[in-house]
Amino acid sequence: MSEGPLAHAVRVASEQAYVDGLSEGRREAWERASGARPEPASKRLLVHLSHSIERAVMSGPREDPTVVVALFQQLRFFDREREVYARMAQAGMHVVVAFADGGVHDVPDGVHLVVLDPDEPLASEWSVVALGPGAGAFLVATDQYARDPRERGEAGRVFLGRWGYARAQAGTELARLRFALGDRLPASVRRTVDELLGSSMPTGGDPAASAGTTGEAWATTSLNHMIDRLLSARAGARELRSQLADAQRAAAARAAAAVDPASGLPTAEALDRFAGPAGPETLPVGVALFDLPGLDGSVVHDDDRAAWFAAHQVAAAMTQPLGPVDAALRLSEREFALVVPGASDRHLAGLCDRVGERLALASQGWPGIALAGRVAFAVTATRPLPLADLREALAHLPEEPGDAGPVDAGRNPAGDRIVVAATGREGAPPRPSPEPSAAARHRGPDDVTPRPRPAGNGGGSGDPVAPPPDAHAPPPRPAPAPPPSRPRPYLDASSTGPQPVTGDAAADPRAAAQEALRRLVQGDRGADYDVFADRHRDNGGHPG
């Protein structure tokens, strides 16, 4: 399928935005790899990041000394990971855990405990920092005491965090915790940490880039990319569930909405399902508003049949490319709308292109109404749907936009990008056709009058070189021989055998049939005449 002008414009803009964002994306990736830019994260994500660091420390090659410091906020969060940290201590690592809730805390042998004051800043941290002579990893997140409504229970807690595998940054975070915990750390642990930092931190002549080596930056960037992909897939699953639920609500709304009698499309009442307030789970919806001034012309006003036929043409053009959860609506005499739940900008633009092509085709025949105009479309999560903003955006083009290309109408107050374009103008302009007469509409195959062929070999083409129309026709077949004549007692019934058919019956088979029926009912011998008598006599008195 060829790409329409709207879909082409959206694709080009998307590709250009990607190219323009490459340099910005490189700087952003470097900031994320260095841990210089904290970003929001749910508890669900922090659990996975913590497990990835713990698995890297336990599964990878290890050098002594290796120090692991973890802040769990509460003991109940540590209980789930108790076995992991017990194995770290058994492997000879220096392990420190800290949480803020009071009381007696039972920790595994070899694990050093620090009890935090609930009012100190470290009590709001979820941190895991691991550092060895040749590697390091860190996760530092601060509780925002807020919840992500898209998640349930504890998984919805929101933090602001940073993470990575840069050894220099991990050393910086370990030094921060060393001074923040101070004398609450056992003397042996303080001494080990100080020696490790002194030997592993960059000296004055070494580069002290917090993003670490190139390999460390690559590893952290790859981790962040995989995290983004997984979060996107999870969001896509949520969106799919929302779209399925929305499809059920859409079917119920369309069934309950009033129907426009001319087009057969639902009216604006079907938009009531989009009247509720927007929330975090609100499904983005593609909305396209078509303004077709030809449906407000004199032809429509003067001829009810033309108005009905034109409205049905528009309805057919709009509904044909739609999916099962999409809807086409008639908002007024000249305004129609497409509502496409879960649509992307490119998908919505492609639908508008296909609708415009069908409107252009429908404009060619009777009743000669030009189904061309303007369309404004946007993908939005705003509720109610921003139809008023789309109407205002239509003012970027005149009512007769000609062949104007897509126009960026800017963003509405909700931040939705609106595009306006001409529609329904592909191909030749519409040519009004006279309405077929009643006789022509009911004409049968026997009423077709053959057109006389022009004289001459040119076939009336006016080109002396052009071959006649039947130059390449196959040779005519010989006419088939007429079937042998045999008695037709059901048509030629009479007292003296077959009778000739004369008058109108000789020229018209239908008249012959009528004459035969008349003879059958009113034969020379009355109503009791046996039409098979002659046939019996011709066959020697034996039927058959």
Coordinates of C-alpha atoms in Angstrom, one line a residue:
M1 CA 0.0 0.0 0.0
S2 CA 1.4 3.4 -1.0
E3 CA 2.1 5.9 1.7
G4 CA -0.4 8.9 1.8
P5 CA 0.7 12.5 2.3
L6 CA -0.3 12.7 6.0
A7 CA 1.4 9.4 6.9
H8 CA 4.5 10.6 4.9
A9 CA 4.6 13.9 6.8
V10 CA 4.3 12.2 10.2
R11 CA 7.0 9.6 9.3
V12 CA 9.4 12.3 8.1
A13 CA 8.9 14.4 11.2
S14 CA 9.4 11.3 13.4
E15 CA 12.7 10.4 11.6
Q16 CA 13.9 14.0 11.8
A17 CA 13.2 14.1 15.5
Y18 CA 15.1 10.9 16.0
V19 CA 18.2 12.3 14.1
D20 CA 18.0 15.6 16.0
G21 CA 17.8 13.7 19.3
L22 CA 20.9 11.6 18.7
S23 CA 23.3 14.1 20.2
E24 CA 20.9 14.8 23.1
G25 CA 20.5 11.1 23.6
R26 CA 24.2 10.6 23.8
R27 CA 24.6 13.2 26.5
E28 CA 21.6 11.8 28.3
A29 CA 23.0 8.2 28.2
W30 CA 26.3 9.5 29.5
E31 CA 24.6 11.3 32.4
R32 CA 22.7 8.1 33.3
A33 CA 25.8 6.0 33.0
S34 CA 27.7 8.3 35.4
G35 CA 24.8 8.4 37.9
A36 CA 24.8 12.2 37.6
R37 CA 21.1 12.4 36.8
P38 CA 18.6 10.8 39.2
E39 CA 15.4 9.6 37.7
P40 CA 12.0 8.3 39.1
A41 CA 11.8 4.6 39.7
S42 CA 9.2 2.3 41.3
K43 CA 10.0 -0.1 44.0
R44 CA 9.4 -2.9 41.6
L45 CA 12.3 -1.6 39.4
L46 CA 14.6 -1.1 42.5
V47 CA 14.0 -4.7 43.6
H48 CA 15.2 -5.9 40.2
L49 CA 18.2 -3.6 40.2
S50 CA 19.2 -4.7 43.7
H51 CA 19.0 -8.4 42.6
S52 CA 21.2 -7.7 39.6
I53 CA 23.9 -6.1 41.7
E54 CA 23.7 -8.9 44.3
R55 CA 23.9 -11.6 41.6
A56 CA 26.9 -9.8 39.9
V57 CA 28.7 -9.8 43.2
M58 CA 27.9 -13.4 44.0
S59 CA 28.3 -14.9 40.5
G60 CA 31.3 -13.0 39.1
P61 CA 35.0 -13.3 39.9
R62 CA 35.8 -11.7 43.3
E63 CA 38.9 -10.1 44.6
D64 CA 39.6 -9.3 48.2
P65 CA 38.7 -7.0 49.8
T66 CA 35.1 -6.6 48.6
V67 CA 32.7 -4.4 50.6
V68 CA 28.9 -4.4 50.3
V69 CA 26.8 -1.8 52.1
A70 CA 23.0 -2.0 51.9
L71 CA 20.3 0.3 53.3
F72 CA 16.9 -1.5 53.6
Q73 CA 14.8 1.2 55.5
Q74 CA 13.0 -1.6 57.4
L75 CA 13.9 -5.0 58.7
R76 CA 11.0 -6.7 56.9
F77 CA 12.6 -5.7 53.6
F78 CA 15.9 -7.3 54.6
D79 CA 14.2 -10.6 55.7
R80 CA 13.5 -11.3 52.1
E81 CA 17.2 -11.1 51.2
R82 CA 18.6 -12.5 54.4
E83 CA 20.0 -15.7 52.7
V84 CA 21.8 -13.7 50.0
Y85 CA 23.7 -11.5 52.4
A86 CA 24.5 -14.5 54.7
R87 CA 26.2 -16.2 51.7
M88 CA 28.1 -13.0 50.9
A89 CA 29.5 -13.0 54.5
Q90 CA 30.3 -16.7 54.3
A91 CA 32.3 -16.0 51.1
G92 CA 34.5 -13.5 53.0
M93 CA 33.0 -10.2 51.9
H94 CA 32.6 -7.3 54.3
V95 CA 28.8 -6.9 54.5
V96 CA 27.0 -4.0 56.3
V97 CA 23.2 -3.7 56.4
A98 CA 21.2 -0.8 57.9
F99 CA 17.5 -0.1 58.6
A100 CA 15.6 2.4 60.8
D101 CA 13.0 0.4 62.7
G102 CA 13.9 -0.1 66.4
G103 CA 14.0 -3.2 68.5
V104 CA 16.2 -6.2 68.4
H105 CA 17.5 -7.1 64.9
D106 CA 18.6 -10.6 64.1
V107 CA 21.1 -10.7 61.3
P108 CA 23.2 -13.6 60.0
D109 CA 26.7 -14.3 61.3
G110 CA 29.3 -12.1 59.7
V111 CA 26.9 -9.4 58.7
H112 CA 27.4 -6.0 60.5
L113 CA 24.3 -4.2 61.6
V114 CA 23.8 -0.4 61.8
V115 CA 20.5 0.9 63.3
L116 CA 19.5 4.3 61.7
D117 CA 17.7 7.1 63.4
P118 CA 14.2 7.4 61.7
D119 CA 14.8 11.2 61.3
E120 CA 18.1 11.1 59.6
P121 CA 18.3 11.3 55.8
L122 CA 19.8 7.8 55.4
A123 CA 16.5 6.3 56.7
S124 CA 14.8 7.4 53.5
E125 CA 17.4 5.6 51.3
W126 CA 17.3 2.4 49.4
S127 CA 20.9 1.8 48.6
V128 CA 23.2 -1.1 47.6
V129 CA 26.9 -0.3 47.0
A130 CA 29.5 -2.9 46.2
L131 CA 33.2 -2.2 45.6
G132 CA 36.2 -4.4 45.1
P133 CA 39.8 -3.8 43.8
G134 CA 38.7 -4.2 40.2
A135 CA 35.0 -3.6 40.0
G136 CA 32.1 -1.7 41.5
A137 CA 28.3 -1.2 41.3
F138 CA 25.9 1.1 43.0
L139 CA 22.2 1.8 43.4
V140 CA 21.2 4.8 45.4
A141 CA 17.5 5.8 45.7
T142 CA 15.6 8.2 47.9
D143 CA 12.0 7.5 49.0
Q144 CA 9.7 10.2 47.6
Y145 CA 6.8 9.0 49.9
A146 CA 4.5 8.9 46.9
R147 CA 2.8 6.1 44.9
D148 CA 2.6 5.2 41.2
P149 CA -1.2 4.6 40.7
R150 CA -0.3 2.2 37.8
E151 CA 1.2 -0.2 40.3
R152 CA -0.4 -2.0 43.2
G153 CA 0.6 -2.1 46.9
E154 CA 4.2 -1.8 47.8
A155 CA 5.3 -2.1 44.2
G156 CA 3.9 1.4 43.6
R157 CA 6.2 3.3 45.9
V158 CA 8.1 6.0 44.0
F159 CA 11.8 6.7 44.5
L160 CA 14.3 9.0 42.9
G161 CA 17.4 7.1 42.1
R162 CA 20.6 6.5 40.1
W163 CA 22.6 3.3 39.4
G164 CA 25.4 2.0 37.3
Y165 CA 28.6 -0.1 37.1
A166 CA 31.2 2.6 37.2
R167 CA 33.8 1.7 39.7
A168 CA 34.8 5.3 40.4
Q169 CA 31.2 6.3 41.1
A170 CA 30.7 3.2 43.3
G171 CA 33.8 4.3 45.3
T172 CA 32.3 7.8 45.6
E173 CA 29.1 6.4 47.0
L174 CA 30.9 4.1 49.4
A175 CA 33.0 7.1 50.7
R176 CA 29.7 9.0 51.3
L177 CA 28.2 6.2 53.3
R178 CA 31.5 5.7 55.2
F179 CA 31.4 9.3 56.5
A180 CA 27.6 9.3 57.0
L181 CA 27.6 6.1 59.2
G182 CA 30.9 7.1 61.0
D183 CA 31.6 5.3 64.2
R184 CA 28.5 3.2 63.9
L185 CA 30.6 1.0 61.6
P186 CA 32.8 -1.5 63.3
A187 CA 36.5 -0.4 63.4
S188 CA 37.5 -3.4 61.2
V189 CA 35.1 -2.4 58.5
R190 CA 36.1 1.3 58.7
R191 CA 39.8 0.3 58.3
T192 CA 39.0 -2.0 55.3
V193 CA 36.9 0.6 53.6
D194 CA 39.6 3.3 54.0
E195 CA 42.3 1.0 52.6
L196 CA 40.1 0.0 49.7
L197 CA 39.2 3.6 48.8
G198 CA 42.9 4.7 49.1
S199 CA 44.0 2.0 46.7
S200 CA 41.1 2.2 44.2
M201 CA 40.1 5.8 43.9
P202 CA 41.8 7.8 41.1
T203 CA 45.0 9.6 42.0
G204 CA 45.8 13.2 41.0
G205 CA 47.3 12.1 37.6
D206 CA 44.5 9.7 36.6
P207 CA 41.2 10.7 35.0
A208 CA 38.5 10.9 37.6
A209 CA 35.5 10.6 35.3
S210 CA 32.5 9.5 37.3
A211 CA 31.2 7.5 34.4
G212 CA 34.2 5.2 34.7
T213 CA 35.9 3.4 31.9
T214 CA 34.5 3.0 28.4
G215 CA 33.6 -0.6 29.2
E216 CA 31.8 0.4 32.4
A217 CA 29.9 3.1 30.5
W218 CA 28.9 0.6 27.8
A219 CA 27.7 -1.9 30.4
T220 CA 25.6 0.7 32.3
T221 CA 24.2 2.1 29.1
S222 CA 23.2 -1.4 28.0
L223 CA 21.5 -2.0 31.4
N224 CA 19.6 1.2 31.1
H225 CA 18.5 0.3 27.6
M226 CA 17.2 -3.1 28.7
I227 CA 15.4 -1.5 31.6
D228 CA 13.7 1.0 29.3
R229 CA 12.6 -1.8 27.0
L230 CA 11.2 -3.9 29.8
L231 CA 9.4 -0.9 31.2
S232 CA 8.0 -0.1 27.8
A233 CA 6.8 -3.7 27.3
R234 CA 5.1 -3.7 30.7
A235 CA 3.5 -0.4 29.8
G236 CA 2.4 -1.9 26.5
A237 CA 0.8 -4.8 28.4
R238 CA -1.1 -2.4 30.6
E239 CA -2.2 -0.4 27.5
L240 CA -3.4 -3.6 25.8
R241 CA -5.5 -4.5 28.8
S242 CA -6.9 -0.9 28.9
Q243 CA -7.7 -1.1 25.2
L244 CA -9.6 -4.4 25.5
A245 CA -11.6 -2.9 28.4
D246 CA -12.2 0.2 26.3
A247 CA -13.4 -1.9 23.4
Q248 CA -16.1 -3.4 25.6
R249 CA -17.2 0.0 26.7
A250 CA -17.1 1.3 23.1
A251 CA -19.4 -1.5 22.0
A252 CA -21.8 -0.7 24.8
A253 CA -21.7 3.1 24.0
R254 CA -22.3 2.6 20.3
A255 CA -25.2 0.3 21.0
A256 CA -26.8 2.9 23.3
A257 CA -26.0 6.0 21.2
A258 CA -28.5 7.6 18.8
V259 CA -27.9 7.0 15.1
D260 CA -28.0 9.6 12.4
P261 CA -30.8 8.5 10.0
A262 CA -29.0 9.8 6.9
S263 CA -25.5 8.3 7.3
G264 CA -26.3 5.4 9.7
L265 CA -23.4 6.5 11.9
P266 CA -23.6 7.1 15.7
T267 CA -24.0 10.7 16.8
A268 CA -22.0 12.7 19.4
E269 CA -23.6 10.8 22.2
A270 CA -21.2 7.9 21.6
L271 CA -18.4 10.3 22.9
D272 CA -19.9 10.2 26.4
R273 CA -17.6 7.3 27.3
F274 CA -14.7 9.7 26.9
A275 CA -16.2 12.3 29.2
G276 CA -14.6 11.1 32.4
P277 CA -11.4 12.6 34.0
A278 CA -8.0 11.5 32.7
G279 CA -5.8 9.4 34.9
P280 CA -2.5 7.5 34.8
E281 CA -4.2 4.6 33.1
T282 CA -6.0 6.7 30.5
L283 CA -5.7 5.2 27.1
P284 CA -4.4 7.6 24.4
V285 CA -7.0 8.0 21.7
G286 CA -6.5 9.2 18.1
V287 CA -9.2 11.8 17.1
A288 CA -9.7 13.1 13.6
L289 CA -12.3 15.8 12.8
F290 CA -13.4 16.1 9.2
D291 CA -15.1 19.2 7.9
L292 CA -16.9 18.6 4.5
P293 CA -18.5 21.9 3.4
G294 CA -20.1 20.2 0.3
L295 CA -22.6 18.6 2.6
D296 CA -23.9 22.0 3.5
G297 CA -24.6 23.1 -0.1
S298 CA -27.7 23.7 -2.2
V299 CA -27.8 20.3 -3.7
V300 CA -28.1 18.7 -0.3
H301 CA -30.7 21.1 0.9
D302 CA -32.9 20.8 -2.3
D303 CA -32.8 17.0 -2.7
D304 CA -33.3 14.7 0.2
R305 CA -32.3 11.7 -1.8
A306 CA -29.0 13.3 -2.7
A307 CA -28.4 14.2 0.9
W308 CA -29.1 10.7 2.0
F309 CA -26.8 9.2 -0.7
A310 CA -23.9 11.6 0.0
A311 CA -24.1 10.9 3.7
H312 CA -23.9 7.2 3.1
Q313 CA -20.9 7.7 0.8
V314 CA -19.1 9.5 3.6
A315 CA -20.0 6.8 6.1
A316 CA -18.7 4.1 3.8
A317 CA -15.5 6.0 3.2
M318 CA -14.8 6.5 6.9
T319 CA -15.8 3.1 8.2
Q320 CA -14.1 0.9 5.6
P321 CA -10.5 1.3 6.9
L322 CA -11.4 1.1 10.6
G323 CA -10.6 -1.6 13.0
P324 CA -13.1 -3.4 15.3
V325 CA -12.6 -1.0 18.3
D326 CA -12.5 2.2 16.1
A327 CA -15.6 4.4 15.5
A328 CA -16.8 6.9 12.9
L329 CA -19.3 9.5 14.1
R330 CA -21.5 12.2 12.6
L331 CA -21.3 15.3 14.8
S332 CA -23.3 17.7 12.6
E333 CA -24.4 18.2 9.0
R334 CA -20.9 18.7 7.7
E335 CA -18.7 17.4 10.6
F336 CA -17.6 13.8 11.0
A337 CA -15.1 12.3 13.5
L338 CA -12.9 9.3 13.7
V339 CA -12.1 7.9 17.2
V340 CA -9.3 5.4 17.2
P341 CA -8.3 4.1 20.7
G342 CA -4.7 3.3 21.2
A343 CA -3.6 4.8 17.9
S344 CA -0.1 6.2 17.2
D345 CA 0.4 9.4 15.2
R346 CA 1.5 7.4 12.1
H347 CA -1.5 5.0 12.3
L348 CA -4.0 7.8 12.6
A349 CA -2.4 9.7 9.7
G350 CA -2.6 6.6 7.6
L351 CA -6.3 6.2 8.3
C352 CA -6.9 9.8 7.4
D353 CA -5.1 9.3 4.1
R354 CA -7.2 6.3 3.2
V355 CA -10.4 8.0 4.2
G356 CA -9.4 11.0 2.0
E357 CA -8.8 8.7 -1.0
R358 CA -12.2 7.1 -0.6
L359 CA -13.9 10.5 -0.3
A360 CA -12.3 11.6 -3.5
L361 CA -13.6 8.5 -5.3
A362 CA -17.1 9.0 -3.9
S363 CA -17.1 12.6 -5.2
Q364 CA -17.0 11.5 -8.9
G365 CA -20.5 10.1 -9.4
W366 CA -24.1 11.0 -8.6
P367 CA -25.2 13.3 -6.9
G368 CA -22.1 15.3 -7.8
I369 CA -21.4 16.6 -4.3
A370 CA -17.7 17.4 -3.6
L371 CA -16.8 15.4 -0.5
A372 CA -13.6 17.3 0.0
G373 CA -12.6 19.6 2.9
R374 CA -10.3 19.7 5.8
V375 CA -9.2 17.3 8.5
A376 CA -7.5 18.0 11.9
F377 CA -6.2 15.2 14.0
A378 CA -4.3 14.5 17.2
V379 CA -3.5 11.7 19.6
T380 CA -4.6 12.6 23.1
A381 CA -5.1 11.4 26.6
T382 CA -7.2 14.4 27.4
R383 CA -10.8 13.9 28.7
P384 CA -13.2 15.0 27.4
L385 CA -11.8 14.7 23.9
P386 CA -10.4 18.0 22.6
L387 CA -12.9 18.5 19.7
A388 CA -13.1 22.3 20.3
D389 CA -9.3 22.5 19.9
L390 CA -9.5 20.5 16.6
R391 CA -12.2 22.9 15.3
E392 CA -10.0 25.9 16.1
A393 CA -7.1 24.3 14.4
L394 CA -9.1 23.9 11.2
A395 CA -8.8 27.7 10.8
H396 CA -5.2 27.2 9.7
L397 CA -6.7 26.3 6.3
P398 CA -9.5 27.9 4.3
E399 CA -12.8 26.0 3.7
E400 CA -11.6 25.4 0.1
P401 CA -8.0 24.4 0.9
G402 CA -7.2 23.1 -2.6
D403 CA -4.2 20.8 -2.6
A404 CA -2.6 22.3 0.6
G405 CA -0.2 20.0 2.3
P406 CA -0.2 19.1 6.0
V407 CA 0.1 22.1 8.4
D408 CA 1.5 21.8 12.0
A409 CA -1.2 23.7 14.0
G410 CA 0.9 23.5 17.2
R411 CA -0.1 22.1 20.5
N412 CA -3.3 22.6 22.5
P413 CA -3.3 23.6 26.2
A414 CA -3.0 19.9 27.1
G415 CA 0.2 19.5 25.0
D416 CA -1.3 17.5 22.2
R417 CA 0.2 18.1 18.7
I418 CA -2.5 18.9 16.1
V419 CA -2.0 18.5 12.3
V420 CA -4.4 20.0 9.8
A421 CA -4.6 19.1 6.1
A422 CA -6.8 19.1 3.0
T423 CA -8.7 15.8 2.4
G424 CA -10.7 14.2 -0.3
R425 CA -9.0 15.9 -3.2
E426 CA -7.0 13.1 -4.8
G427 CA -7.5 12.7 -8.6
A428 CA -9.7 14.7 -10.9
P429 CA -12.2 17.2 -9.5
P430 CA -15.7 15.9 -9.1
R431 CA -18.0 16.2 -12.1
P432 CA -21.7 16.4 -11.4
S433 CA -23.6 13.6 -13.2
P434 CA -27.3 13.9 -14.0
E435 CA -29.5 11.6 -12.0
P436 CA -30.5 8.6 -14.0
S437 CA -34.1 8.6 -15.1
A438 CA -36.6 6.2 -13.6
A439 CA -36.8 4.4 -17.0
A440 CA -33.0 3.9 -17.0
R441 CA -32.9 2.7 -13.4
H442 CA -35.5 0.0 -14.1
R443 CA -34.4 -0.9 -17.7
G444 CA -34.1 -4.6 -18.3
P445 CA -31.6 -6.4 -20.5
D446 CA -34.1 -6.7 -23.3
D447 CA -34.5 -2.9 -23.4
V448 CA -30.9 -2.1 -24.3
T449 CA -30.7 -0.6 -27.8
P450 CA -27.5 -1.5 -29.6
R451 CA -25.5 1.4 -30.8
P452 CA -25.0 1.6 -34.6
R453 CA -21.4 1.0 -35.7
P454 CA -19.8 3.8 -37.7
A455 CA -19.1 3.2 -41.3
G456 CA -15.6 2.7 -42.6
N457 CA -12.7 0.6 -41.4
G458 CA -11.5 3.2 -38.9
G459 CA -14.4 2.5 -36.6
G460 CA -15.0 6.2 -36.2
S461 CA -11.7 6.8 -34.3
G462 CA -10.5 9.5 -36.7
D463 CA -7.1 7.8 -36.9
P464 CA -6.4 6.4 -40.4
V465 CA -3.6 4.2 -39.0
A466 CA -5.6 2.8 -36.1
P467 CA -6.9 -0.8 -36.8
P468 CA -10.6 -1.4 -36.8
P469 CA -12.0 -2.5 -33.5
D470 CA -12.5 -6.1 -34.7
A471 CA -9.0 -6.4 -36.2
H472 CA -7.8 -8.8 -33.4
A473 CA -11.1 -10.5 -32.8
P474 CA -11.3 -14.3 -33.2
P475 CA -12.8 -15.6 -36.5
P476 CA -16.6 -15.9 -36.4
R477 CA -17.9 -19.3 -35.6
P478 CA -20.4 -20.9 -38.0
A479 CA -24.0 -20.6 -36.9
P480 CA -25.3 -23.7 -35.2
A481 CA -27.8 -25.8 -37.2
P482 CA -31.4 -25.4 -35.9
P483 CA -32.6 -28.3 -33.8
P484 CA -34.8 -30.9 -35.6
S485 CA -38.4 -30.1 -35.6
R486 CA -40.7 -32.4 -33.7
P487 CA -44.3 -32.2 -32.6
R488 CA -45.1 -29.8 -29.8
P489 CA -48.5 -30.9 -28.6
Y490 CA -48.3 -28.5 -25.6
L491 CA -48.0 -25.5 -28.0
D492 CA -49.7 -26.7 -31.2
A493 CA -52.7 -28.5 -29.8
S494 CA -55.7 -28.6 -32.2
S495 CA -58.2 -31.1 -33.7
T496 CA -56.3 -31.4 -37.0
G497 CA -52.7 -31.7 -35.7
P498 CA -50.1 -28.9 -35.5
Q499 CA -51.3 -25.5 -36.5
P500 CA -49.1 -22.8 -37.9
V501 CA -48.5 -19.7 -35.7
T502 CA -49.4 -16.5 -37.4
G503 CA -49.6 -12.8 -36.6
D504 CA -47.8 -11.4 -33.5
A505 CA -47.1 -14.9 -32.2
A506 CA -44.9 -15.6 -35.2
A507 CA -42.6 -12.7 -34.4
D508 CA -42.5 -12.9 -30.6
P509 CA -41.9 -16.1 -28.7
R510 CA -43.8 -14.7 -25.7
A511 CA -46.8 -14.1 -27.9
A512 CA -46.5 -17.7 -29.2
A513 CA -46.6 -19.0 -25.6
Q514 CA -49.6 -16.9 -24.9
E515 CA -51.4 -18.3 -28.0
A516 CA -50.5 -21.8 -27.0
L517 CA -52.0 -21.3 -23.5
R518 CA -55.1 -19.8 -25.1
R519 CA -55.5 -22.9 -27.3
L520 CA -54.8 -25.2 -24.4
V521 CA -57.6 -23.7 -22.3
Q522 CA -60.0 -22.8 -25.2
G523 CA -59.2 -25.5 -27.8
D524 CA -61.5 -26.4 -30.7
R525 CA -62.9 -29.3 -28.6
G526 CA -63.6 -27.4 -25.5
A527 CA -62.2 -27.4 -22.0
D528 CA -62.1 -31.2 -21.9
Y529 CA -59.8 -31.5 -24.9
D530 CA -56.9 -33.9 -24.4
V531 CA -53.7 -32.1 -25.5
F532 CA -51.8 -35.4 -25.8
A533 CA -54.4 -37.0 -28.1
D534 CA -52.6 -36.0 -31.3
R535 CA -49.3 -37.2 -29.9
H536 CA -50.8 -40.6 -29.0
R537 CA -52.2 -40.9 -32.5
D538 CA -48.9 -40.0 -34.1
N539 CA -47.1 -42.7 -32.1
G540 CA -49.5 -45.5 -32.9
G541 CA -51.7 -45.1 -29.9
H542 CA -48.8 -45.7 -27.5
P543 CA -47.7 -42.8 -25.3
G544 CA -44.1 -41.8 -25.3

